[in-house]
Amino acid sequence: MLEALQLPFIQRALIAGLLVGGLASYLGVLVVQRRLSFLGDGLAHAAFAGVAIGLFLHEEPLWIAIPFAVGVSLAITWVRERSNLGDDTAIGIFFAVSVALGVLFMSMRQGFAPDAVAYLFGSILTVTQVDLWVMGSIALVVALMAPLWRNWAYATFDRELALADRQPVLLHDYLLSALIALVVVASVKVVGIVLIAAFIVIPAATARLLTQTFASMTLLSVAIGVVSVIPGLVASYIFDVPTGSAIVLVQALLFALALAVRR
Amino acid sequence: MTAPPVQLDNFSVRFGEFQALDRVTLEVPQGAFVAILGPNGAGKSTLLKALLGIASGILRDAPTSVSGSVKVFGNTPQNVKAGWVGYVPQVKSFDRSFPALSLEVVVSGLRRSWPFIVTLQERKKAEAMLEQVGALQLANRRLGRLSGGELQRVYLARSLIREPKLLLLDEPATGVDAVGEADLYRHLETYQRQSGATVMMITHDWEAAQHHASAVLLINRRVIEYGLPADVMCPNCLAQAFGHVGHSHGLVSGRR
Ligand SMILES: Nc1ncnc2c1ncn2[C@@H]1O[C@H](COP(=O)(O)OP(=O)(O)OP(=O)(O)O)[C@@H](O)[C@H]1O
Ligand SMILES: [Mg+2]
């Protein structure tokens, strides 16, 4: 096992897993607390459409998936702010359009698409140097915006009070949804489109069961998100199962434990 | 020459087709304790939100249109100095599942953002404030698990912690027990005496308004009457505000 760490592709997988695990579980606390779990799913499928278009055009899929997912995320936020349709409906519409586009472009490609499967279910062992650079840059952006945690938390707690205190709540909403989209795209290679929503939500949900304050919930969620990647990776290496499944199952196990031990 | 805390001139708010406030003109002098009375749906909460600059901020369905002018200390509500205005909302619209301790909520009033780490100084200040409103024992309790009256106290502490010059209270006594209500007025009076702050409080409690307020605003979308409590609480004015004579007469003279 330890000699496996010498292999560059294992090293890349480990770095990618830890980075993305931390990012997803950090934004996950806001996603969970704002009841936007479905947004993770919607954006994952927007990423899928972006990847499909990229594969169709023979471009690096990330370069299409990133702007596409960010655009969809901003559009969802825009519809949410402008109407009282409800988050689920706004997200559902974009979800459907994304899946339709994704399937359309996938079907227009000639022949079998093994790479498409990698995107659907994740394939952390094929993380490239480019993928790592992209993840690292996204992590940097999220880190630079860390001071906004206080504002996002405040508006999550009570939007009206945040507005009364002159917070630019709307601007912060757009920034948050753009970041969530970036993290979703970054997570595609690690856990796959199908499992991203769970990957974002489960650590935060587990943390909420065990904590009394939002700050401790955030810290614990990130800890769970990062730590659960390691056994997930090991299991996937030893038993040759998809990494995404292994990680998410480890997280689900932690969630069940938390549910059992909470006071 | 300082500008009055509140100055409204022909101020109107429409929610779509619905006129919530109709050409309200009003000036509140510094140090006043204004009780705002009026029937349900009279636009009382809307008035306070206008003073906070959020009358049109949170709406999703009907387009809001606002006309006329609102000045708070001579400024638009958005440009008033941070911390000059304290607010206790009527509807506690916070997310009950949000993991928040009462103490953090009070500190959020101090910082105007959510605390990641509460400093020792902030903790002392928030605890002192909670103690003043008789809620120190709530400091480390989950906000989402407090009772209605307990919540009111925490929100009151929150609104006072920056020592605002203008305090806007939307039915702060609702859900508070009799002792708590007496406490509330005592705090407000003490605070006013010490700070010279202006208080505007929405209430449905006529007696309290009569006893504690220096002025009463009777409102039903438009200003019905605004003046000294004794002058405003005449059966006729009430009838106008509430639209039926007998009942409102009973309200004024009757004792609970
Ligand atoms: N965001 C909104 N969109 C549409 N209508 C609104 C909105 N906010 C308030 N209203 C309407 O404006 C009217 C005045 O509301 P407001 O909350 O100011 O009443 P109020 O005097 O505080 O009543 P109460 O005594 O019941 O608290 C109500 O009829 C309400 O339905
Ligand atoms: Mg009201």
Coordinates of C-alpha atoms and ligand atoms in Angstrom, one line a residue:
Chain A
M1 CA 0.0 0.0 0.0
L2 CA 2.7 2.5 1.0
E3 CA 4.7 1.8 -2.2
A4 CA 1.6 2.7 -4.1
L5 CA 2.1 6.3 -2.8
Q6 CA 5.2 6.4 -5.0
L7 CA 3.1 6.1 -8.1
P8 CA 2.4 9.6 -9.6
F9 CA -1.2 8.7 -10.5
I10 CA -1.9 7.6 -6.9
Q11 CA -0.3 10.8 -5.7
R12 CA -2.5 12.8 -8.0
A13 CA -5.6 10.9 -6.9
L14 CA -4.8 11.5 -3.3
I15 CA -4.3 15.2 -3.7
A16 CA -7.4 15.5 -5.8
G17 CA -9.5 13.6 -3.4
L18 CA -8.4 15.6 -0.4
L19 CA -8.8 18.9 -2.1
V20 CA -12.2 18.2 -3.5
G21 CA -13.3 16.5 -0.3
G22 CA -12.5 19.6 1.7
L23 CA -14.1 22.0 -0.8
A24 CA -17.3 20.1 -1.2
S25 CA -17.9 19.6 2.5
Y26 CA -17.0 23.3 3.2
L27 CA -19.7 24.6 0.8
G28 CA -21.8 21.7 1.8
V29 CA -22.7 23.3 5.1
L30 CA -24.3 26.2 3.3
V31 CA -25.9 24.0 0.8
V32 CA -27.5 21.9 3.5
Q33 CA -28.5 24.8 5.7
R34 CA -30.1 26.6 2.8
R35 CA -31.9 23.4 1.7
L36 CA -30.2 23.4 -1.7
S37 CA -29.2 19.8 -1.8
F38 CA -31.0 19.5 -5.1
L39 CA -28.9 22.3 -6.5
G40 CA -25.8 19.9 -6.2
D41 CA -27.7 17.4 -8.4
G42 CA -28.8 20.1 -10.8
L43 CA -25.3 21.4 -11.2
A44 CA -23.8 18.0 -11.5
H45 CA -26.1 17.4 -14.5
A46 CA -25.2 20.8 -15.9
A47 CA -21.6 19.7 -15.6
F48 CA -22.6 16.5 -17.5
A49 CA -24.0 18.6 -20.3
G50 CA -20.9 20.6 -20.4
V51 CA -18.7 17.5 -20.5
A52 CA -20.9 16.0 -23.3
I53 CA -20.5 19.2 -25.4
G54 CA -16.8 19.2 -24.7
L55 CA -16.4 15.6 -25.8
F56 CA -18.5 16.2 -28.9
L57 CA -16.4 19.2 -29.9
H58 CA -13.1 17.2 -29.0
E59 CA -12.2 19.9 -26.5
E60 CA -11.0 19.4 -23.0
P61 CA -14.4 18.8 -21.3
L62 CA -13.5 21.0 -18.3
W63 CA -13.2 24.1 -20.3
I64 CA -16.8 23.7 -21.4
A65 CA -18.2 22.3 -18.2
I66 CA -16.9 25.1 -16.0
P67 CA -18.5 28.0 -17.8
F68 CA -21.6 26.0 -18.5
A69 CA -22.2 24.9 -14.9
V70 CA -21.4 28.4 -13.5
G71 CA -23.9 29.9 -16.1
V72 CA -26.6 27.4 -15.1
S73 CA -26.0 28.1 -11.4
L74 CA -26.3 31.9 -11.9
A75 CA -29.4 31.4 -14.0
I76 CA -31.0 29.2 -11.3
T77 CA -30.2 31.9 -8.7
W78 CA -31.6 34.5 -11.0
V79 CA -34.9 32.6 -11.4
R80 CA -35.1 32.0 -7.7
E81 CA -34.7 35.6 -6.9
R82 CA -37.1 36.8 -9.5
S83 CA -40.0 34.4 -8.9
N84 CA -41.6 32.6 -6.0
L85 CA -41.6 29.3 -7.9
G86 CA -39.6 27.6 -5.2
D87 CA -36.0 26.4 -5.4
D88 CA -36.9 22.9 -6.4
T89 CA -38.9 24.0 -9.4
A90 CA -36.2 26.5 -10.6
I91 CA -33.5 23.9 -10.2
G92 CA -35.7 21.1 -11.8
I93 CA -36.2 23.1 -15.0
F94 CA -32.4 23.6 -15.5
F95 CA -31.8 20.0 -14.4
A96 CA -34.1 18.7 -17.2
V97 CA -32.6 21.0 -19.9
S98 CA -29.1 20.0 -18.9
V99 CA -29.8 16.2 -19.0
A100 CA -31.5 16.7 -22.3
L101 CA -28.6 18.6 -23.7
G102 CA -26.1 16.1 -22.3
V103 CA -27.8 13.0 -23.7
L104 CA -28.2 14.8 -27.1
F105 CA -24.6 15.5 -27.4
M106 CA -23.5 12.1 -26.1
S107 CA -25.7 10.4 -28.7
M108 CA -24.3 12.6 -31.5
R109 CA -20.8 11.3 -30.9
Q110 CA -19.9 8.3 -33.0
G111 CA -19.1 5.1 -31.3
F112 CA -18.8 4.0 -27.7
A113 CA -17.7 6.6 -25.2
P114 CA -15.7 5.1 -22.4
D115 CA -14.6 8.5 -21.1
A116 CA -18.3 9.4 -20.6
V117 CA -18.6 6.5 -18.1
A118 CA -15.6 7.9 -16.3
Y119 CA -17.4 11.2 -15.9
L120 CA -20.6 9.7 -14.8
F121 CA -19.2 7.5 -12.1
G122 CA -15.9 9.2 -11.4
S123 CA -12.4 7.9 -12.1
I124 CA -10.0 9.4 -9.6
L125 CA -7.1 7.3 -10.8
T126 CA -7.2 9.1 -14.2
V127 CA -6.9 12.6 -12.7
T128 CA -4.4 14.5 -14.9
Q129 CA -2.0 17.3 -14.2
V130 CA -4.5 19.7 -15.8
D131 CA -7.3 18.5 -13.5
L132 CA -5.1 19.1 -10.5
W133 CA -4.3 22.6 -11.6
V134 CA -8.0 23.3 -12.1
M135 CA -8.9 21.9 -8.7
G136 CA -6.0 23.9 -7.1
S137 CA -7.2 27.1 -8.7
I138 CA -10.7 26.5 -7.6
A139 CA -9.5 25.8 -4.1
L140 CA -7.6 29.1 -4.2
V141 CA -10.7 31.0 -5.2
V142 CA -12.7 29.4 -2.4
A143 CA -10.0 30.1 0.1
L144 CA -9.8 33.8 -1.0
M145 CA -13.5 34.0 -0.4
A146 CA -13.4 32.5 3.0
P147 CA -14.1 35.8 4.8
L148 CA -17.5 35.7 3.1
W149 CA -18.4 32.7 5.3
R150 CA -19.6 35.2 7.9
N151 CA -21.9 36.9 5.5
W152 CA -23.2 33.7 3.9
A153 CA -23.8 32.3 7.4
Y154 CA -25.6 35.4 8.5
A155 CA -27.9 35.5 5.5
T156 CA -28.5 31.7 5.9
F157 CA -29.5 32.3 9.5
D158 CA -31.9 35.1 8.7
R159 CA -32.0 36.8 5.3
E160 CA -34.1 39.7 6.5
L161 CA -31.8 40.6 9.3
A162 CA -28.8 40.4 7.0
L163 CA -30.6 42.8 4.6
A164 CA -31.5 45.1 7.5
D165 CA -27.8 45.2 8.3
R166 CA -27.0 46.3 4.8
Q167 CA -25.4 43.1 3.7
P168 CA -25.3 42.8 -0.2
V169 CA -27.2 39.5 0.2
L170 CA -28.0 39.2 -3.5
L171 CA -24.5 39.6 -4.6
H172 CA -23.3 37.1 -2.0
D173 CA -25.9 34.6 -3.3
Y174 CA -24.6 34.9 -6.8
L175 CA -21.0 34.4 -5.6
L176 CA -22.0 31.4 -3.6
S177 CA -23.8 29.8 -6.4
A178 CA -20.9 30.3 -8.8
L179 CA -18.5 28.7 -6.2
I180 CA -20.8 25.8 -5.7
A181 CA -20.8 25.3 -9.5
L182 CA -17.0 25.4 -9.6
V183 CA -16.7 22.9 -6.8
V184 CA -19.2 20.6 -8.5
V185 CA -17.2 20.6 -11.7
A186 CA -14.0 20.0 -9.8
S187 CA -15.6 17.0 -8.1
V188 CA -16.8 15.3 -11.3
K189 CA -13.5 13.3 -11.9
V190 CA -13.4 12.3 -8.2
V191 CA -16.9 11.1 -7.4
G192 CA -18.7 11.2 -10.7
I193 CA -21.8 13.2 -11.7
V194 CA -24.2 10.7 -10.1
L195 CA -22.8 11.0 -6.6
I196 CA -21.7 14.7 -6.4
A197 CA -24.8 15.8 -4.5
A198 CA -24.3 13.2 -1.8
F199 CA -20.6 14.0 -1.6
I200 CA -21.5 17.7 -0.9
V201 CA -24.4 17.0 1.5
I202 CA -23.5 14.0 3.7
P203 CA -20.4 15.4 5.6
A204 CA -22.4 18.6 6.4
A205 CA -25.5 16.6 7.5
T206 CA -23.3 14.4 9.7
A207 CA -21.6 17.5 11.2
R208 CA -24.9 19.1 12.0
L209 CA -26.0 16.1 14.0
L210 CA -23.0 16.5 16.2
T211 CA -22.5 20.3 16.7
Q212 CA -24.1 23.2 18.4
T213 CA -22.7 26.1 16.4
F214 CA -22.4 26.8 12.7
A215 CA -18.7 27.4 13.0
S216 CA -18.1 24.0 14.6
M217 CA -20.4 22.4 12.1
T218 CA -18.3 23.9 9.3
L219 CA -15.0 22.7 10.8
L220 CA -16.3 19.2 11.5
S221 CA -17.9 18.9 8.0
V222 CA -14.5 19.8 6.4
A223 CA -12.8 17.3 8.6
I224 CA -15.2 14.5 7.6
G225 CA -15.1 15.4 4.0
V226 CA -11.2 15.3 3.9
V227 CA -10.8 12.2 6.1
S228 CA -13.4 10.1 4.5
V229 CA -11.6 10.3 1.2
I230 CA -8.6 8.2 2.5
P231 CA -10.4 5.0 3.3
G232 CA -12.5 5.5 0.2
L233 CA -9.3 5.6 -1.9
V234 CA -7.7 2.7 -0.2
A235 CA -10.8 0.5 -0.6
S236 CA -11.0 1.5 -4.2
Y237 CA -7.3 0.7 -4.8
I238 CA -7.5 -2.7 -3.0
F239 CA -10.8 -3.9 -4.3
D240 CA -10.8 -2.1 -7.6
V241 CA -14.2 -0.5 -7.0
P242 CA -15.1 3.0 -8.2
T243 CA -13.6 5.6 -5.9
G244 CA -16.7 7.8 -5.8
S245 CA -18.9 4.9 -4.5
A246 CA -16.3 3.9 -1.9
I247 CA -15.9 7.5 -0.6
V248 CA -19.7 8.1 -0.4
L249 CA -20.3 4.8 1.3
V250 CA -17.7 5.7 3.9
Q251 CA -19.4 9.0 4.5
A252 CA -22.8 7.4 4.7
L253 CA -21.4 5.0 7.3
L254 CA -20.1 8.0 9.4
F255 CA -23.5 9.6 9.0
A256 CA -25.2 6.5 10.4
L257 CA -22.8 6.4 13.3
A258 CA -23.4 10.0 14.1
L259 CA -27.1 9.4 14.0
A260 CA -26.6 6.6 16.5
V261 CA -24.4 8.5 19.0
R262 CA -26.0 11.9 19.0
R263 CA -27.5 12.9 22.2
Chain B
M1 CA -28.7 71.3 13.9
T2 CA -29.2 67.6 13.7
A3 CA -31.8 66.0 11.5
P4 CA -34.8 64.3 13.2
P5 CA -34.5 60.5 13.6
V6 CA -37.4 59.8 11.3
Q7 CA -38.9 61.9 8.6
L8 CA -41.4 60.6 6.1
D9 CA -42.8 62.8 3.3
N10 CA -45.7 61.5 1.2
F11 CA -44.3 58.0 1.5
S12 CA -46.2 55.2 -0.2
V13 CA -45.6 51.5 -0.7
R14 CA -47.4 49.3 -3.2
F15 CA -47.1 45.6 -3.4
G16 CA -48.4 45.0 -6.9
E17 CA -51.9 46.3 -6.9
F18 CA -52.1 46.5 -3.2
Q19 CA -51.5 49.9 -1.5
A20 CA -49.8 49.0 1.8
L21 CA -48.9 52.6 2.8
D22 CA -50.6 55.7 1.4
R23 CA -48.8 59.1 1.4
V24 CA -47.5 58.9 5.0
T25 CA -46.1 62.1 6.2
L26 CA -44.5 61.9 9.7
E27 CA -41.7 63.4 11.7
V28 CA -40.5 61.8 14.9
P29 CA -38.4 64.0 17.2
Q30 CA -35.3 62.8 19.0
G31 CA -36.0 61.1 22.3
A32 CA -39.6 60.3 21.5
F33 CA -41.3 57.0 22.4
V34 CA -43.8 56.4 19.6
A35 CA -46.4 53.6 19.9
I36 CA -47.7 52.5 16.6
L37 CA -51.2 51.2 16.6
G38 CA -53.5 50.0 13.9
P39 CA -55.4 46.9 12.7
N40 CA -53.8 43.9 11.2
G41 CA -52.6 44.5 7.7
A42 CA -52.4 48.3 8.3
G43 CA -48.9 48.5 7.1
K44 CA -47.2 48.9 10.5
S45 CA -44.5 46.4 9.9
T46 CA -44.1 47.7 6.3
L47 CA -43.4 51.2 7.8
L48 CA -40.6 49.9 10.1
K49 CA -39.1 47.9 7.2
A50 CA -39.2 51.1 5.1
L51 CA -37.1 52.8 7.8
L52 CA -34.7 49.9 7.6
G53 CA -34.5 50.2 3.9
I54 CA -35.8 46.6 3.3
A55 CA -39.4 47.3 2.4
S56 CA -38.7 46.1 -1.1
G57 CA -35.7 43.9 -0.5
I58 CA -37.1 40.5 0.3
L59 CA -40.0 40.3 -2.0
R60 CA -40.3 37.6 -4.7
D61 CA -43.7 37.7 -6.1
A62 CA -45.4 41.1 -6.5
P63 CA -43.3 44.0 -7.8
T64 CA -42.9 46.6 -5.0
S65 CA -43.1 50.3 -5.8
V66 CA -42.1 52.9 -3.3
S67 CA -42.6 56.6 -3.7
G68 CA -42.1 59.7 -1.6
S69 CA -39.2 60.1 0.8
V70 CA -37.9 58.4 3.9
K71 CA -35.2 60.0 5.9
V72 CA -33.5 58.5 8.9
F73 CA -31.3 61.0 10.7
G74 CA -31.4 63.0 7.5
N75 CA -30.2 60.2 5.3
T76 CA -31.7 57.5 3.1
P77 CA -32.2 54.4 5.2
Q78 CA -29.4 52.7 3.3
N79 CA -26.9 55.4 4.2
V80 CA -27.5 55.7 7.9
K81 CA -24.5 55.0 10.0
A82 CA -24.1 51.3 10.9
G83 CA -25.3 50.6 14.4
W84 CA -27.5 53.7 14.7
V85 CA -30.7 51.7 14.1
G86 CA -31.7 48.7 16.2
Y87 CA -34.5 46.3 15.2
V88 CA -36.6 43.6 16.6
P89 CA -38.6 41.9 13.8
Q90 CA -42.2 40.8 14.3
V91 CA -41.8 37.5 12.5
K92 CA -38.7 35.7 13.6
S93 CA -37.9 34.5 10.2
F94 CA -34.7 32.8 11.1
D95 CA -33.9 29.2 10.1
R96 CA -34.8 27.2 13.2
S97 CA -32.6 24.4 12.2
F98 CA -29.6 26.7 12.0
P99 CA -27.1 25.7 14.7
A100 CA -26.9 29.0 16.6
L101 CA -26.6 29.8 20.3
S102 CA -28.4 32.8 21.7
L103 CA -25.1 34.4 22.5
E104 CA -24.0 34.2 18.9
V105 CA -27.2 35.8 17.8
V106 CA -26.5 38.8 20.1
V107 CA -22.9 38.9 18.8
S108 CA -24.2 39.0 15.2
G109 CA -26.0 42.2 16.1
L110 CA -22.8 43.6 17.3
R111 CA -20.8 42.6 14.2
R112 CA -23.5 42.6 11.6
S113 CA -22.2 39.3 10.3
W114 CA -22.1 35.8 11.7
P115 CA -19.3 35.1 14.2
F116 CA -16.9 32.3 13.4
I117 CA -15.1 32.8 16.8
V118 CA -16.7 34.9 19.5
T119 CA -13.9 36.9 21.2
L120 CA -13.8 37.2 25.0
Q121 CA -14.7 40.8 24.8
E122 CA -17.7 40.2 22.6
R123 CA -18.8 37.4 24.9
K124 CA -18.7 39.7 27.9
K125 CA -20.6 42.4 26.2
A126 CA -23.3 40.0 24.9
E127 CA -23.7 38.4 28.3
A128 CA -24.0 41.8 30.0
M129 CA -26.7 42.7 27.5
L130 CA -28.6 39.3 28.0
E131 CA -28.4 39.9 31.7
Q132 CA -30.0 43.3 31.3
V133 CA -33.0 41.7 29.6
G134 CA -33.2 38.9 32.1
A135 CA -32.0 36.2 29.7
L136 CA -28.4 35.4 30.8
Q137 CA -29.4 31.8 31.4
L138 CA -30.3 31.5 27.7
A139 CA -26.8 32.5 26.5
N140 CA -25.7 29.0 25.6
R141 CA -29.0 27.6 24.5
R142 CA -29.9 26.7 20.9
L143 CA -31.9 29.6 19.5
G144 CA -34.2 27.2 17.6
R145 CA -35.3 25.6 20.8
L146 CA -36.3 28.8 22.7
S147 CA -39.9 29.7 23.5
G148 CA -41.5 32.7 21.9
G149 CA -41.0 34.9 24.9
E150 CA -37.4 33.8 25.4
L151 CA -36.8 34.6 21.7
Q152 CA -38.1 38.1 22.2
R153 CA -35.7 38.7 25.0
V154 CA -32.7 37.5 23.0
Y155 CA -33.8 39.6 20.0
L156 CA -34.2 42.6 22.3
A157 CA -30.7 42.1 23.7
R158 CA -29.5 41.9 20.1
S159 CA -31.1 45.1 19.1
L160 CA -29.7 47.0 22.0
I161 CA -26.1 45.8 21.9
R162 CA -24.8 48.5 19.6
E163 CA -26.6 51.2 21.6
P164 CA -28.7 52.4 18.7
K165 CA -30.0 56.0 18.5
L166 CA -33.2 54.7 17.0
L167 CA -34.9 51.5 18.1
L168 CA -37.5 49.9 16.0
L169 CA -39.6 47.3 17.8
D170 CA -42.2 45.2 16.0
E171 CA -44.6 43.8 18.7
P172 CA -41.7 43.0 21.1
A173 CA -44.1 42.2 23.9
T174 CA -46.0 39.4 22.0
G175 CA -45.5 36.1 23.7
V176 CA -43.8 37.7 26.7
D177 CA -45.3 37.0 30.1
A178 CA -46.7 39.8 32.4
V179 CA -43.5 40.2 34.4
G180 CA -41.5 40.1 31.2
E181 CA -43.6 42.8 29.7
A182 CA -43.2 45.1 32.7
D183 CA -39.4 44.3 32.4
L184 CA -39.5 45.3 28.7
Y185 CA -40.9 48.7 29.4
R186 CA -38.6 49.3 32.3
H187 CA -35.6 48.4 30.1
L188 CA -36.8 50.7 27.3
E189 CA -37.4 53.6 29.7
T190 CA -34.0 53.1 31.4
Y191 CA -32.3 52.8 28.0
Q192 CA -33.9 55.9 26.7
R193 CA -33.1 57.9 29.8
Q194 CA -29.4 56.9 29.6
S195 CA -29.0 57.3 25.9
G196 CA -31.6 59.8 24.7
A197 CA -32.5 57.3 22.0
T198 CA -35.8 57.4 20.0
V199 CA -38.1 54.4 20.2
M200 CA -40.8 53.4 17.7
M201 CA -42.8 50.4 18.9
I202 CA -45.6 48.6 17.2
T203 CA -48.1 47.2 19.7
H204 CA -51.7 46.1 20.0
D205 CA -51.7 46.9 23.6
W206 CA -53.7 50.1 24.1
E207 CA -53.0 50.5 27.8
A208 CA -49.3 50.0 27.4
A209 CA -49.3 52.6 24.7
Q210 CA -51.1 55.1 26.9
H211 CA -48.8 54.5 29.8
H212 CA -45.5 54.4 28.2
A213 CA -45.5 56.2 25.0
S214 CA -44.8 59.9 24.5
A215 CA -46.7 59.9 21.2
V216 CA -49.1 57.5 19.5
L217 CA -49.3 56.9 15.8
L218 CA -52.7 55.5 14.6
I219 CA -52.3 54.1 11.2
N220 CA -54.3 52.2 8.7
R221 CA -52.4 52.5 5.4
R222 CA -52.5 56.2 5.9
V223 CA -51.9 58.2 9.0
I224 CA -55.2 58.5 10.9
E225 CA -53.8 60.4 13.9
Y226 CA -50.5 61.2 15.3
G227 CA -50.0 63.0 18.6
L228 CA -50.1 62.8 22.4
P229 CA -51.6 59.5 23.6
A230 CA -54.5 61.2 25.4
D231 CA -55.4 63.1 22.2
V232 CA -55.1 60.3 19.8
M233 CA -56.9 57.6 21.7
C234 CA -60.3 59.2 21.3
P235 CA -63.2 56.9 20.3
N236 CA -63.6 58.7 17.0
C237 CA -60.0 58.4 15.9
L238 CA -60.0 54.7 16.8
A239 CA -63.2 54.2 14.9
Q240 CA -61.6 55.8 11.9
A241 CA -58.5 53.6 12.2
F242 CA -60.4 50.4 12.8
G243 CA -63.6 51.1 10.9
H244 CA -66.1 50.3 13.6
V245 CA -67.2 52.5 16.5
G246 CA -68.6 50.3 19.3
H247 CA -65.8 47.8 19.4
S248 CA -63.0 50.3 19.5
H249 CA -64.8 52.4 22.1
G250 CA -64.7 49.3 24.3
L251 CA -61.1 48.9 23.6
V252 CA -60.2 52.3 24.9
S253 CA -62.3 52.5 28.1
G254 CA -62.4 48.8 28.9
R255 CA -60.0 47.3 31.4
R256 CA -58.7 43.8 30.9
Ligands
LIG1 N1 -43.8 41.3 0.7 C1 -45.1 41.6 0.5 N2 -45.8 41.2 -0.6 C2 -47.1 41.5 -0.8 N3 -47.9 42.0 0.2 C3 -47.3 42.3 1.3 C4 -45.9 42.1 1.6 N4 -45.6 42.5 2.8 C5 -46.8 43.0 3.3 N5 -47.8 42.9 2.4 C6 -49.2 43.3 2.7 O1 -49.2 44.6 3.1 C7 -50.1 44.7 4.1 C8 -49.5 45.3 5.3 O2 -48.6 44.4 5.9 P1 -47.9 44.7 7.3 O3 -47.1 43.5 7.6 O4 -47.2 46.0 7.2 O5 -49.1 44.8 8.3 P2 -49.1 45.1 9.8 O6 -49.8 46.4 10.1 O7 -47.8 44.9 10.4 O8 -50.1 43.9 10.3 P3 -50.1 43.0 11.7 O9 -50.7 43.8 12.8 O10 -50.9 41.8 11.3 O11 -48.6 42.7 11.9 C9 -50.7 43.4 4.4 O12 -52.0 43.3 3.8 C10 -49.8 42.4 3.7 O13 -50.5 41.3 3.2
MG2 MG -46.9 43.6 11.5

